[in-house]
């Protein structure tokens, strides 16, 4: 994971989301590097990627593609290969519906631990099988 560039990390996270039951939505036209995913219950997940020493996203800088999600508030996942500061953790807690995945959690996720095992996020609904 540490060797991947931002685009490679985004592809790896998209694969891990699919493995965990999320449907990754096609990217919209914008400059921000992030993913959007939906589970079978219609819950939305907005995944941001932060390189080392870059600040966390603020509500004012929300990506314009989020306007298509007006019907529901997405859960935010911020992926960072480094470590988050205490200030970052406080920021995420205040935001609500925001989960931080640092380098250690990212390695656990890549190693097969489901996203639900490294965050407080509920599992996506299981596939319907008649």
Coordinates of C-alpha atoms in Angstrom, one line a residue:
X1 CA 0.0 0.0 0.0
X2 CA 2.8 2.4 0.9
X3 CA 4.2 2.1 -2.7
X4 CA 1.0 3.0 -4.5
X5 CA 0.4 6.5 -5.9
X6 CA -2.9 8.3 -5.2
X7 CA -4.6 6.7 -8.3
X8 CA -3.3 3.2 -7.4
X9 CA -4.5 3.6 -3.8
X10 CA -7.9 4.7 -5.2
X11 CA -8.1 1.6 -7.3
X12 CA -7.1 -0.7 -4.4
X13 CA -9.7 0.9 -2.1
X14 CA -12.4 0.5 -4.8
X15 CA -11.5 -3.2 -5.0
X16 CA -11.7 -3.6 -1.2
X17 CA -15.1 -1.9 -1.2
X18 CA -16.4 -4.2 -3.8
X19 CA -15.0 -7.2 -1.8
X20 CA -16.9 -5.9 1.2
X21 CA -20.2 -5.7 -0.7
X22 CA -20.3 -2.0 -1.8
X23 CA -21.1 -1.0 -5.4
X24 CA -18.5 1.6 -6.4
X25 CA -20.2 4.4 -8.5
X26 CA -18.5 5.7 -11.6
X27 CA -16.5 8.8 -10.9
X28 CA -18.0 12.2 -11.8
X29 CA -16.1 15.0 -13.6
X30 CA -14.1 16.9 -11.0
X31 CA -10.5 17.3 -9.9
X32 CA -10.8 15.8 -6.4
X33 CA -9.6 12.3 -6.0
X34 CA -12.3 10.4 -4.2
X35 CA -14.7 7.5 -4.6
X36 CA -18.5 7.1 -4.1
X37 CA -20.1 3.8 -3.3
X38 CA -23.6 2.6 -2.4
X39 CA -24.7 -0.5 -0.6
X40 CA -27.9 -2.5 -1.2
X41 CA -29.8 -0.5 1.4
X42 CA -29.1 2.7 -0.5
X43 CA -26.6 4.0 2.0
X44 CA -23.9 6.2 0.4
X45 CA -20.2 6.2 1.1
X46 CA -18.0 9.1 0.2
X47 CA -14.3 8.2 0.2
X48 CA -11.7 10.9 0.3
X49 CA -7.9 10.3 0.0
X50 CA -5.5 12.5 1.9
X51 CA -1.7 12.5 1.3
X52 CA 0.6 13.1 4.2
X53 CA 0.4 16.6 5.7
X54 CA -2.7 17.6 3.7
X55 CA -5.6 18.9 5.9
X56 CA -8.8 17.0 6.2
X57 CA -11.7 18.1 4.1
X58 CA -14.0 20.9 5.4
X59 CA -17.7 21.1 4.8
X60 CA -17.2 24.3 2.9
X61 CA -14.9 22.5 0.4
X62 CA -17.4 19.7 -0.3
X63 CA -17.1 18.2 -3.8
X64 CA -19.7 19.4 -6.2
X65 CA -20.6 15.9 -7.2
X66 CA -22.2 15.3 -3.8
X67 CA -25.2 17.3 -5.0
X68 CA -26.5 14.1 -6.5
X69 CA -26.8 12.7 -3.0
X70 CA -29.3 15.2 -1.7
X71 CA -31.7 12.4 -0.7
X72 CA -29.4 11.0 1.9
X73 CA -26.4 12.1 3.9
X74 CA -23.4 10.0 2.9
X75 CA -21.1 8.4 5.3
X76 CA -17.6 9.8 4.9
X77 CA -14.5 7.7 4.9
X78 CA -11.1 9.5 4.9
X79 CA -8.2 7.2 3.8
X80 CA -4.7 8.2 4.7
X81 CA -1.5 6.1 4.5
X82 CA 0.0 7.9 7.4
X83 CA -1.4 8.6 10.9
X84 CA -4.1 11.0 11.9
X85 CA -3.5 13.5 14.6
X86 CA -5.7 13.9 17.7
X87 CA -7.0 17.1 16.1
X88 CA -8.1 15.0 13.0
X89 CA -9.9 12.5 15.2
X90 CA -11.7 15.3 17.0
X91 CA -12.7 16.8 13.7
X92 CA -14.1 13.5 12.5
X93 CA -16.0 12.9 15.7
X94 CA -17.6 16.4 15.4
X95 CA -18.6 15.8 11.8
X96 CA -20.6 12.7 12.5
X97 CA -20.8 9.9 10.0
X98 CA -17.1 10.3 9.4
X99 CA -14.6 7.4 9.7
X100 CA -10.8 7.7 9.5
X101 CA -8.7 4.9 8.0
X102 CA -5.0 5.4 8.7
X103 CA -2.1 3.4 7.4
X104 CA -2.4 0.7 10.0
X105 CA -6.1 0.2 9.4
X106 CA -5.5 0.3 5.7
X107 CA -3.1 -2.6 5.9
X108 CA -5.6 -4.6 8.0
X109 CA -8.3 -3.9 5.4
X110 CA -6.0 -4.8 2.5
X111 CA -5.2 -8.0 4.4
X112 CA -8.8 -9.2 4.4
X113 CA -10.3 -7.6 7.4
X114 CA -13.7 -6.1 6.3
X115 CA -14.3 -2.4 6.5
X116 CA -16.8 -3.1 9.3
X117 CA -13.9 -4.6 11.3
X118 CA -11.7 -1.5 11.2
X119 CA -14.4 1.2 11.6
X120 CA -17.7 1.5 13.4
X121 CA -19.5 1.3 10.1
X122 CA -22.4 -1.3 9.8
X123 CA -22.0 -4.0 7.2
X124 CA -23.8 -3.6 3.8
X125 CA -27.0 -5.6 3.4
X126 CA -26.4 -9.1 2.1
X127 CA -27.2 -10.0 -1.4
X128 CA -30.7 -11.3 -2.1
X129 CA -30.6 -15.0 -3.0
X130 CA -33.9 -16.7 -3.8

